[in-house]
């Protein structure tokens, strides 16, 4: 079975771009970031409950190998076919090793340095506005999806959004402008619960310094909000990842 057929079987779409949640005009950086986000969700170590995780992970590796190769991507875009006999789609390739070459692990210090640079930056503002539009003002989803965001950052994020609304950069969504106090309190309650659980776990494991505290915070966030934690790390690790060179070579159709 060819790559496109496997995508249809495992991801309900034979369109390589749709599998990654991007459009055909996506740049190399967007393809790389989206590949990381999607592959992270089905990484065998992170999705042990999914019996198809390994297969999905391998198929995503092949998909990225196609779209990251200029010539193969051009052929796919123009003809809707994939060269199944290319070296990039070799059956004996270790796709996990390939993944790790693309996305090496980051350190706690990397996280701290990135957070300091990211908060208050133009990049953060752009990301927050994008989340606001994408989720139509739903602050539950926005705060859960925003990078480097804790409950104490919510007023700042709201300020960014409100300023964009006031300047007519974005439209006003009732979910944001008319959010009830009850919903806001519920969100704060969830955030406080997560923080308390992280602190309790930290005490149980005898951790005390700043780096260990941060690690525990992230581990607890992963446990309670796995999908959003993965999104945070995917964006962050992409910024520290190394680029790999293109690879080239029976064709399957869209």
Tab-separated table of C-alpha atoms in Angstrom:
chain	number	residue	atom	x	y	z
A	1	UNK	CA	0.000	0.000	0.000
A	2	UNK	CA	1.370	3.385	-0.999
A	3	UNK	CA	1.913	6.430	1.195
A	4	UNK	CA	-1.246	8.233	0.098
A	5	UNK	CA	-3.374	5.143	0.708
A	6	UNK	CA	-1.821	4.722	4.162
A	7	UNK	CA	-2.598	8.351	4.971
A	8	UNK	CA	-6.224	7.797	3.983
A	9	UNK	CA	-6.414	4.663	6.129
A	10	UNK	CA	-4.744	6.109	9.226
A	11	UNK	CA	-5.621	9.811	9.058
A	12	UNK	CA	-8.831	9.782	6.957
A	13	UNK	CA	-7.236	11.919	4.250
A	14	UNK	CA	-4.927	11.180	1.330
A	15	UNK	CA	-3.969	14.846	1.076
A	16	UNK	CA	-0.536	15.236	2.630
A	17	UNK	CA	-1.179	18.854	3.569
A	18	UNK	CA	-4.502	18.076	5.216
A	19	UNK	CA	-2.889	15.375	7.345
A	20	UNK	CA	-0.581	18.057	8.776
A	21	UNK	CA	-3.374	20.609	9.078
A	22	UNK	CA	-1.780	23.109	6.694
A	23	UNK	CA	-2.484	24.411	3.208
A	24	UNK	CA	-0.606	23.831	-0.035
A	25	UNK	CA	1.069	27.250	0.167
A	26	UNK	CA	2.737	26.461	3.522
A	27	UNK	CA	6.409	27.383	3.755
A	28	UNK	CA	9.173	25.029	4.847
A	29	UNK	CA	9.041	26.292	8.432
A	30	UNK	CA	5.265	25.760	8.666
A	31	UNK	CA	5.560	22.236	7.269
A	32	UNK	CA	8.303	21.407	9.743
A	33	UNK	CA	6.390	22.786	12.713
A	34	UNK	CA	3.134	21.063	11.745
A	35	UNK	CA	4.921	17.767	11.188
A	36	UNK	CA	6.355	17.996	14.669
A	37	UNK	CA	3.031	18.794	16.271
A	38	UNK	CA	1.167	15.964	14.570
A	39	UNK	CA	3.936	13.387	14.946
A	40	UNK	CA	4.336	14.219	18.631
A	41	UNK	CA	0.719	13.202	19.256
A	42	UNK	CA	1.311	9.724	17.807
A	43	UNK	CA	4.901	9.191	18.934
A	44	UNK	CA	5.015	5.603	20.294
A	45	UNK	CA	6.415	6.829	23.613
A	46	UNK	CA	3.647	9.432	24.025
A	47	UNK	CA	0.665	7.434	22.751
A	48	UNK	CA	1.081	3.931	24.223
A	49	UNK	CA	-2.706	3.500	24.281
A	50	UNK	CA	-2.935	3.776	20.478
A	51	UNK	CA	-2.198	0.396	18.810
A	52	UNK	CA	-1.605	2.192	15.506
A	53	UNK	CA	0.741	4.819	16.912
A	54	UNK	CA	3.907	3.275	15.458
A	55	UNK	CA	2.374	2.963	12.001
A	56	UNK	CA	1.060	6.514	12.109
A	57	UNK	CA	4.443	7.789	13.250
A	58	UNK	CA	6.235	6.011	10.408
A	59	UNK	CA	3.765	7.275	7.802
A	60	UNK	CA	4.163	10.849	9.056
A	61	UNK	CA	7.928	10.509	8.711
A	62	UNK	CA	7.529	9.501	5.091
A	63	UNK	CA	5.024	12.294	4.512
A	64	UNK	CA	7.481	14.863	5.838
A	65	UNK	CA	10.303	13.362	3.787
A	66	UNK	CA	8.217	14.055	0.671
A	67	UNK	CA	7.116	17.587	1.532
A	68	UNK	CA	10.550	18.637	2.783
A	69	UNK	CA	12.168	17.611	-0.496
A	70	UNK	CA	11.813	20.370	-3.091
A	71	UNK	CA	11.664	18.065	-6.115
A	72	UNK	CA	9.317	15.503	-4.588
A	73	UNK	CA	7.000	18.195	-3.289
A	74	UNK	CA	6.848	19.814	-6.724
A	75	UNK	CA	5.911	16.495	-8.341
A	76	UNK	CA	3.236	15.896	-5.708
A	77	UNK	CA	1.823	19.400	-6.083
A	78	UNK	CA	1.697	19.181	-9.874
A	79	UNK	CA	0.755	15.541	-10.451
A	80	UNK	CA	-0.693	14.335	-7.164
A	81	UNK	CA	1.715	11.398	-6.977
A	82	UNK	CA	4.472	10.256	-4.632
A	83	UNK	CA	7.636	8.471	-5.711
A	84	UNK	CA	7.394	5.318	-3.595
A	85	UNK	CA	10.832	4.062	-4.682
A	86	UNK	CA	12.805	7.089	-3.560
A	87	UNK	CA	15.520	6.757	-0.946
A	88	UNK	CA	13.520	9.046	1.318
A	89	UNK	CA	10.734	6.470	1.588
A	90	UNK	CA	13.018	3.511	2.180
A	91	UNK	CA	11.244	0.826	4.198
A	92	UNK	CA	14.296	0.040	6.348
A	93	UNK	CA	14.792	3.594	7.570
A	94	UNK	CA	14.478	4.189	11.320
A	95	UNK	CA	11.925	6.994	11.406
A	96	UNK	CA	12.399	7.621	15.122
A	97	UNK	CA	16.100	8.296	14.599
A	98	UNK	CA	15.168	10.556	11.694
A	99	UNK	CA	12.706	12.416	13.948
A	100	UNK	CA	15.293	12.918	16.665
A	101	UNK	CA	17.799	14.290	14.191
A	102	UNK	CA	15.221	16.877	13.194
A	103	UNK	CA	14.114	17.681	16.731
A	104	UNK	CA	16.850	17.207	19.346
A	105	UNK	CA	15.834	17.427	22.980
A	106	UNK	CA	15.869	20.822	24.655
A	107	UNK	CA	17.043	21.658	28.163
A	108	UNK	CA	15.334	23.462	31.010
A	109	UNK	CA	17.694	26.373	30.423
A	110	UNK	CA	16.487	26.538	26.805
A	111	UNK	CA	12.923	26.810	28.077
A	112	UNK	CA	13.762	29.576	30.549
A	113	UNK	CA	15.695	31.584	27.981
A	114	UNK	CA	12.979	31.204	25.378
A	115	UNK	CA	10.264	32.236	27.829
A	116	UNK	CA	12.135	35.399	28.772
A	117	UNK	CA	12.521	36.399	25.124
A	118	UNK	CA	9.052	35.318	24.042
A	119	UNK	CA	6.893	37.057	26.617
A	120	UNK	CA	6.063	40.568	25.503
A	121	UNK	CA	7.524	40.025	22.022
A	122	UNK	CA	5.885	40.740	18.677
A	123	UNK	CA	5.887	37.002	18.068
A	124	UNK	CA	3.832	36.391	21.183
A	125	UNK	CA	1.360	39.097	20.193
A	126	UNK	CA	0.964	37.568	16.737
A	127	UNK	CA	0.430	34.100	18.219
A	128	UNK	CA	-2.164	35.344	20.727
A	129	UNK	CA	-4.120	37.202	18.053
A	130	UNK	CA	-4.033	34.118	15.848
A	131	UNK	CA	-5.388	31.980	18.685
A	132	UNK	CA	-8.099	34.547	19.395
A	133	UNK	CA	-9.322	34.470	15.791
A	134	UNK	CA	-8.924	30.717	15.415
A	135	UNK	CA	-10.960	29.953	18.542
A	136	UNK	CA	-13.335	32.914	18.180
A	137	UNK	CA	-12.499	34.429	21.534
A	138	UNK	CA	-12.802	31.287	23.682
A	139	UNK	CA	-10.390	32.110	26.513
A	140	UNK	CA	-10.454	28.563	27.890
A	141	UNK	CA	-8.861	27.323	24.697
A	142	UNK	CA	-6.677	30.387	24.166
A	143	UNK	CA	-5.049	30.236	27.608
A	144	UNK	CA	-4.630	26.467	27.313
A	145	UNK	CA	-2.983	26.766	23.892
A	146	UNK	CA	-0.802	29.850	24.328
A	147	UNK	CA	2.898	29.196	24.832
A	148	UNK	CA	4.551	30.055	28.140
A	149	UNK	CA	1.180	30.905	29.607
A	150	UNK	CA	0.092	30.526	33.216
A	151	UNK	CA	-2.982	31.863	34.972
A	152	UNK	CA	-1.158	35.031	35.968
A	153	UNK	CA	-0.550	35.820	32.284
A	154	UNK	CA	-4.247	35.918	31.432
A	155	UNK	CA	-4.762	39.664	32.101
A	156	UNK	CA	-1.823	40.431	29.833
A	157	UNK	CA	-3.189	38.231	27.049
A	158	UNK	CA	-6.610	39.840	27.419
A	159	UNK	CA	-4.951	43.222	27.082
A	160	UNK	CA	-3.282	42.180	23.827
A	161	UNK	CA	-6.592	40.945	22.450
A	162	UNK	CA	-8.596	43.954	23.611
A	163	UNK	CA	-6.105	46.335	22.024
A	164	UNK	CA	-6.433	44.485	18.730
A	165	UNK	CA	-10.226	44.715	18.965
A	166	UNK	CA	-10.126	48.432	19.783
A	167	UNK	CA	-7.884	49.096	16.777
A	168	UNK	CA	-10.238	47.036	14.583
A	169	UNK	CA	-7.431	44.671	13.712
A	170	UNK	CA	-9.736	41.788	14.596
A	171	UNK	CA	-13.452	41.453	15.071
A	172	UNK	CA	-15.134	41.335	18.445
A	173	UNK	CA	-16.267	37.854	19.471
A	174	UNK	CA	-18.985	37.598	22.163
A	175	UNK	CA	-17.168	34.628	23.710
A	176	UNK	CA	-14.452	37.088	24.700
A	177	UNK	CA	-16.259	40.394	25.254
A	178	UNK	CA	-19.233	38.843	27.072
A	179	UNK	CA	-17.554	36.021	28.943
A	180	UNK	CA	-19.330	35.380	32.234
A	181	UNK	CA	-17.684	35.776	35.629
A	182	UNK	CA	-18.671	32.177	36.358
A	183	UNK	CA	-16.595	30.889	33.445
A	184	UNK	CA	-13.631	33.033	34.434
A	185	UNK	CA	-13.763	31.727	38.013
A	186	UNK	CA	-13.953	28.135	36.770
A	187	UNK	CA	-10.836	28.672	34.667
A	188	UNK	CA	-8.953	30.160	37.623
A	189	UNK	CA	-10.056	27.266	39.784
A	190	UNK	CA	-8.695	24.723	37.296
A	191	UNK	CA	-5.406	26.603	37.050
A	192	UNK	CA	-5.036	26.766	40.829
A	193	UNK	CA	-5.753	23.051	41.110
A	194	UNK	CA	-3.079	22.238	38.551
A	195	UNK	CA	-0.568	24.432	40.359
A	196	UNK	CA	-1.321	22.805	43.719
A	197	UNK	CA	-0.964	19.336	42.223
A	198	UNK	CA	2.398	20.302	40.747
A	199	UNK	CA	3.583	21.674	44.098
A	200	UNK	CA	2.478	18.513	45.909
A	201	UNK	CA	4.287	16.329	43.413
A	202	UNK	CA	7.377	18.486	43.786
A	203	UNK	CA	7.353	18.005	47.566
A	204	UNK	CA	6.805	14.260	47.270
A	205	UNK	CA	9.856	13.946	45.027
A	206	UNK	CA	12.006	16.248	47.146
A	207	UNK	CA	12.599	18.822	44.439
A	208	UNK	CA	13.410	22.341	45.449
A	209	UNK	CA	15.467	24.445	43.067
A	210	UNK	CA	14.057	26.569	40.272
A	211	UNK	CA	14.955	24.222	37.444
A	212	UNK	CA	13.417	21.195	39.160
A	213	UNK	CA	10.324	23.231	39.955
A	214	UNK	CA	9.937	24.162	36.324
A	215	UNK	CA	10.371	20.561	35.238
A	216	UNK	CA	7.699	19.462	37.678
A	217	UNK	CA	5.364	22.193	36.495
A	218	UNK	CA	5.740	21.076	32.904
A	219	UNK	CA	5.351	17.400	33.788
A	220	UNK	CA	2.153	18.107	35.692
A	221	UNK	CA	0.841	20.240	32.866
A	222	UNK	CA	1.577	17.366	30.522
A	223	UNK	CA	-0.461	15.021	32.677
A	224	UNK	CA	-3.501	17.269	32.966
A	225	UNK	CA	-3.417	18.991	29.580
A	226	UNK	CA	-1.354	16.677	27.373
A	227	UNK	CA	-2.419	18.046	24.031
A	228	UNK	CA	-1.675	21.663	24.873
A	229	UNK	CA	1.624	20.785	26.539
A	230	UNK	CA	2.643	18.958	23.374
A	231	UNK	CA	1.716	22.028	21.362
A	232	UNK	CA	3.893	24.203	23.634
A	233	UNK	CA	6.912	21.915	23.328
A	234	UNK	CA	6.424	21.439	19.596
A	235	UNK	CA	6.603	25.187	19.008
A	236	UNK	CA	9.547	25.552	21.351
A	237	UNK	CA	11.588	22.585	20.130
A	238	UNK	CA	11.097	23.640	16.522
A	239	UNK	CA	12.907	26.884	17.338
A	240	UNK	CA	15.919	24.913	18.578
A	241	UNK	CA	15.832	22.139	15.970
A	242	UNK	CA	18.416	21.548	13.297
A	243	UNK	CA	17.608	21.394	9.611
A	244	UNK	CA	18.287	18.278	7.591
A	245	UNK	CA	19.162	18.130	3.924
A	246	UNK	CA	16.712	17.028	1.208
A	247	UNK	CA	16.613	13.411	0.018
A	248	UNK	CA	15.580	12.022	-3.430
A	249	UNK	CA	14.026	8.682	-6.131
A	250	UNK	CA	6.692	3.502	-8.204
A	251	UNK	CA	4.377	6.537	-7.572
A	252	UNK	CA	1.018	6.638	-5.796
A	253	UNK	CA	-1.726	9.054	-6.691
A	254	UNK	CA	-3.728	11.500	-4.590
